[in-house]
Amino acid sequence: MNLTRKLVRTAGNLEGNYVCEVGPGPGGITRAILEQNPKKLVVIEKDSRFLPTLELIAESTGGIMDIRIADVMKYQIEAEFPADVKREWIEEPPPVHVIGNLPFNVSTYLIIKWLRAMSLQEGPFAYGRTLLTLTFQKEVGERMLAPIFSRQRCRLSVMCQYLSDVKRKFIIPGRACVPSPDVDVAVMQFQPKVTPIISHHFDLVEKFCRHLFHYRNKYCIRGIETLFPDSLKKDFSHEILRFARVSPKLTAPDLTVEEIRDMCKIYEEQCLRVPSLFYYDYRQRKDFEEVQRNCPAEPPLMKQFSSNVEIFSERL
């Protein structure tokens, strides 16, 4: 119970606030949350076998706790709390917290989903810059924090760091968990940035980073080339590096978030210049003309929020 209380204290002051707990299981963290006297607690659990235990806990709360038997990957959290708790993005975070202790095979997929929601100010972030406190495999947490030149730096590092201030709060030894995993657990916290470092649509940034890190130990131009059909590969990949002022002999882990931002800017311009370019996928081995016939012309574009700041006033 001491570890669950420590995890909950890490989430900040919950008294009088709204809390969503994801993956409560038998309710260990749930009890620790309730000790902090939240105004409302909603728990989302996929496994109905935990329902009897959770119902016993809920019955003792006088209506403070609600249970949802649902898959959090599909659940709309933004419908759970009243509209008057919402805050403008540029204001202090809302009185809403998300806490989760998920199975490792789900947690990475979920944080990607929530990072996308963060960029679009949807889901838990429809209320404002909602704080996330989540558990991950220690190695995954290290990748989220990995700086440039680190062997662990990857696509996930960039996606976390451009949108949020991510911190590792503490490590839970695997032997302290029941059932005991073979690895240690990192408690990670995500505070959305008022202004993301990269202002382009999440889907475009994610695709660019996925290709960039495809050959993570080779020159970065190798990964960038996979974004384009053969007819454009050489010219467009060199154009990205030239205008972003990035050496083609750097590897993907050597690049800062700001350098990747600059490259995403050029890639978006190319996708606007060449219809359907964003939807080209070299793995499908489709003729590019076929892609252009069957896909939208424009890439996904970021809608403008009141907090957005245009990074570029003119082309680099």
XYZ file of C-alpha atoms in Angstrom:
316
model
C 0.000 0.000 0.000
C 2.933 2.351 0.596
C 3.904 2.173 -3.089
C 0.364 2.853 -4.281
C 0.145 5.855 -1.965
C 3.486 7.098 -3.253
C 2.272 6.775 -6.836
C -0.913 8.698 -6.022
C 0.985 11.442 -4.167
C 3.135 11.816 -7.286
C 0.011 12.808 -9.230
C -0.326 15.932 -7.077
C -3.125 17.283 -4.933
C -6.292 15.318 -5.727
C -8.513 16.732 -2.997
C -11.691 18.112 -4.525
C -10.468 17.225 -8.021
C -11.698 14.875 -10.741
C -9.697 11.701 -11.301
C -9.818 9.043 -13.990
C -8.015 5.823 -13.122
C -7.215 3.490 -15.977
C -6.736 -0.222 -15.278
C -7.612 -0.305 -11.555
C -7.580 -4.099 -11.371
C -8.395 -5.172 -7.777
C -8.348 -1.565 -6.594
C -5.036 -1.023 -4.813
C -4.383 2.374 -6.395
C -8.126 3.110 -6.292
C -8.136 2.983 -2.498
C -5.095 5.265 -2.327
C -6.831 7.780 -4.628
C -9.963 7.778 -2.476
C -7.854 8.531 0.607
C -7.047 11.882 -1.056
C -10.763 12.856 -1.104
C -11.343 13.538 -4.806
C -14.631 15.098 -5.840
C -15.189 12.354 -8.410
C -13.325 9.187 -9.364
C -14.062 7.279 -12.561
C -12.296 3.934 -13.005
C -12.059 2.269 -16.420
C -11.419 -1.466 -16.329
C -11.590 -3.861 -19.268
C -11.601 -7.096 -17.263
C -15.054 -7.693 -15.772
C -13.604 -10.208 -13.292
C -12.552 -7.225 -11.159
C -16.084 -5.801 -11.089
C -17.233 -7.362 -7.759
C -14.200 -6.003 -5.902
C -14.526 -2.563 -7.487
C -18.250 -2.484 -6.682
C -17.490 -3.131 -3.006
C -15.114 -0.164 -3.002
C -17.600 2.048 -4.854
C -20.422 1.244 -2.431
C -18.400 2.732 0.423
C -17.774 6.076 -1.331
C -21.264 7.575 -1.270
C -21.429 8.057 -5.035
C -17.948 9.520 -5.486
C -16.711 6.544 -7.526
C -18.118 5.317 -10.832
C -17.061 2.147 -12.635
C -16.835 1.732 -16.393
C -16.217 -1.741 -17.817
C -14.684 -0.690 -21.108
C -11.576 -0.705 -23.275
C -9.722 2.551 -22.597
C -8.329 2.477 -26.150
C -11.881 3.116 -27.371
C -13.399 4.981 -24.429
C -14.224 8.694 -24.610
C -12.946 10.133 -21.347
C -13.989 13.655 -22.307
C -17.626 12.727 -21.595
C -16.984 11.889 -17.935
C -16.564 15.221 -16.192
C -18.624 18.457 -16.169
C -17.883 21.200 -18.669
C -17.203 23.793 -15.994
C -13.879 22.153 -15.067
C -12.423 23.018 -18.466
C -9.546 25.473 -18.671
C -8.068 27.355 -21.586
C -4.915 25.685 -22.891
C -2.741 28.632 -21.908
C -4.080 28.605 -18.343
C -3.052 26.460 -15.410
C -3.944 22.728 -15.733
C -7.566 21.798 -14.951
C -8.583 19.958 -11.743
C -8.542 16.705 -13.733
C -5.986 13.923 -13.339
C -5.443 10.660 -15.206
C -3.665 7.874 -13.327
C -2.946 4.459 -14.799
C -1.145 1.229 -14.018
C -1.599 -0.685 -17.232
C -0.237 -3.972 -18.571
C 2.991 -3.335 -20.470
C 1.517 -4.644 -23.730
C -1.076 -1.849 -23.666
C 0.681 1.125 -22.108
C 2.852 2.135 -25.084
C -0.088 2.016 -27.508
C -2.128 4.077 -25.051
C 0.450 6.822 -24.619
C 0.708 7.206 -28.400
C -3.086 7.516 -28.523
C -3.031 10.105 -25.737
C -0.131 12.046 -27.239
C -2.194 12.368 -30.400
C -5.173 13.522 -28.313
C -2.860 15.968 -26.525
C -1.800 17.499 -29.843
C -5.433 17.871 -30.933
C -6.674 18.938 -27.468
C -9.131 16.043 -27.392
C -9.909 13.164 -25.035
C -8.508 13.863 -21.537
C -7.120 17.128 -22.935
C -10.517 18.512 -23.899
C -10.469 19.878 -20.330
C -7.102 21.597 -20.793
C -3.534 20.524 -20.042
C -4.521 17.471 -18.011
C -1.707 15.798 -16.069
C -1.000 12.108 -16.807
C 0.660 9.819 -14.259
C 1.265 6.382 -15.787
C 3.429 3.307 -15.321
C 5.653 1.757 -17.980
C 8.452 -0.732 -18.275
C 11.590 0.985 -17.014
C 13.227 0.658 -20.455
C 10.241 2.323 -22.141
C 10.433 5.193 -19.655
C 14.125 5.602 -20.474
C 13.319 5.814 -24.184
C 10.753 8.534 -23.496
C 13.434 10.640 -21.784
C 16.372 9.750 -24.044
C 18.415 12.829 -25.074
C 20.246 13.285 -28.364
C 23.182 10.923 -28.976
C 21.583 8.329 -26.671
C 21.364 4.764 -27.975
C 17.812 4.647 -26.597
C 16.588 7.717 -28.484
C 13.772 6.753 -30.835
C 10.505 7.889 -32.359
C 8.788 7.672 -28.957
C 11.401 10.022 -27.455
C 10.597 12.731 -29.983
C 6.816 12.295 -29.789
C 6.840 12.613 -25.989
C 9.302 15.480 -25.828
C 7.813 17.734 -28.490
C 4.363 17.721 -26.892
C 4.992 17.428 -23.154
C 7.335 17.898 -20.265
C 7.883 14.244 -19.408
C 9.504 13.187 -16.143
C 10.389 9.937 -14.432
C 9.109 10.267 -10.875
C 10.454 7.027 -9.388
C 11.208 3.363 -10.078
C 9.226 0.462 -8.636
C 11.339 -2.723 -8.399
C 9.673 -5.593 -10.227
C 9.862 -7.748 -7.092
C 7.566 -5.265 -5.306
C 4.695 -5.911 -7.739
C 2.078 -8.666 -7.629
C 2.273 -10.581 -9.872
C 5.986 -9.875 -10.095
C 7.158 -8.891 -13.630
C 10.645 -9.662 -14.912
C 11.424 -5.940 -15.249
C 11.316 -2.817 -13.109
C 8.512 -0.283 -13.470
C 8.891 3.455 -14.142
C 6.280 5.907 -12.906
C 6.161 8.602 -15.592
C 4.396 11.950 -15.604
C 3.367 13.993 -18.643
C 2.547 17.690 -18.464
C 1.356 19.035 -21.855
C 3.340 22.006 -23.135
C 1.459 25.264 -23.629
C 3.060 25.489 -27.083
C 4.347 22.242 -28.617
C 7.839 22.439 -30.102
C 6.446 21.111 -33.398
C 3.277 22.768 -34.656
C 2.342 20.307 -37.405
C -0.321 17.598 -37.331
C 0.530 14.650 -35.108
C 0.013 12.145 -37.931
C 2.529 13.947 -40.131
C 5.107 14.204 -37.333
C 4.602 10.571 -36.359
C 5.046 9.380 -39.934
C 8.146 11.499 -40.459
C 9.721 10.219 -37.230
C 8.784 6.624 -38.006
C 10.661 6.811 -41.301
C 13.511 8.879 -39.875
C 14.246 6.260 -37.194
C 13.726 3.312 -39.540
C 17.488 3.157 -40.115
C 18.384 4.647 -36.761
C 22.050 3.604 -36.883
C 22.620 4.752 -40.472
C 22.822 8.241 -41.939
C 19.492 10.005 -41.453
C 19.040 10.516 -45.189
C 18.459 6.774 -45.553
C 15.293 6.934 -43.471
C 14.087 10.168 -45.045
C 14.384 8.646 -48.522
C 11.752 6.025 -47.622
C 9.143 8.794 -47.495
C 9.243 9.250 -51.262
C 8.710 7.295 -54.487
C 11.823 6.690 -56.582
C 11.093 9.630 -58.874
C 11.268 12.097 -55.953
C 13.503 10.304 -53.465
C 16.842 11.979 -54.211
C 15.664 15.543 -54.786
C 13.133 15.717 -51.949
C 15.274 14.053 -49.292
C 18.168 16.417 -50.047
C 15.767 19.357 -50.100
C 14.613 18.559 -46.571
C 18.163 18.390 -45.256
C 19.320 21.465 -47.150
C 16.531 23.805 -46.042
C 16.552 22.443 -42.479
C 20.354 22.837 -42.411
C 20.898 19.268 -41.223
C 23.942 17.219 -42.198
C 23.023 14.054 -44.135
C 25.765 12.241 -42.194
C 24.016 12.563 -38.839
C 22.029 9.600 -37.526
C 18.447 9.970 -36.319
C 19.374 9.840 -32.584
C 21.785 12.758 -33.167
C 18.949 15.114 -34.128
C 17.280 17.562 -31.753
C 13.520 17.989 -31.596
C 14.006 21.444 -33.110
C 15.889 20.015 -36.101
C 13.141 17.441 -36.613
C 10.608 20.288 -36.375
C 12.399 22.087 -39.199
C 12.429 18.956 -41.351
C 8.722 18.343 -40.716
C 8.052 21.876 -41.952
C 9.716 21.133 -45.288
C 8.066 17.714 -45.557
C 4.631 19.275 -45.042
C 5.372 21.813 -47.786
C 6.364 18.984 -50.117
C 3.156 17.106 -49.323
C 1.157 20.214 -50.173
C 3.131 20.703 -53.375
C 2.748 17.119 -54.634
C -0.809 15.759 -54.343
C -1.185 12.621 -52.194
C 2.518 12.461 -51.327
C 1.754 12.041 -47.624
C -0.139 8.809 -48.364
C 2.691 7.162 -50.257
C 3.942 4.058 -48.425
C 6.974 2.325 -49.900
C 6.065 -0.928 -48.111
C 2.851 -1.317 -50.113
C 4.801 -1.226 -53.376
C 2.002 0.630 -55.115
C 2.651 2.768 -58.130
C 2.626 6.421 -56.994
C 0.135 7.310 -59.716
C -2.257 4.783 -58.169
C -1.830 6.433 -54.769
C -2.653 9.803 -56.306
C -5.802 8.406 -57.895
C -7.125 6.881 -54.672
C -5.954 9.114 -51.809
C -6.702 12.682 -50.669
C -4.525 15.355 -52.187
C -3.551 17.135 -48.970
C -1.825 15.790 -45.872
C -3.511 16.082 -42.447
C -3.173 19.715 -41.423
C -3.197 21.106 -37.908
C -6.141 23.268 -36.996
C -5.162 26.491 -35.284
C -5.732 26.720 -31.532
C -5.560 29.927 -29.546
C -2.286 28.762 -28.005
C -0.569 27.903 -31.289
C 2.463 29.934 -32.196
C 3.655 29.747 -35.795
C 7.250 28.557 -35.688
C 8.179 29.803 -39.141
C 7.273 33.219 -40.519
C 8.843 32.367 -43.831
C 10.438 29.407 -45.506
C 13.828 28.473 -44.112
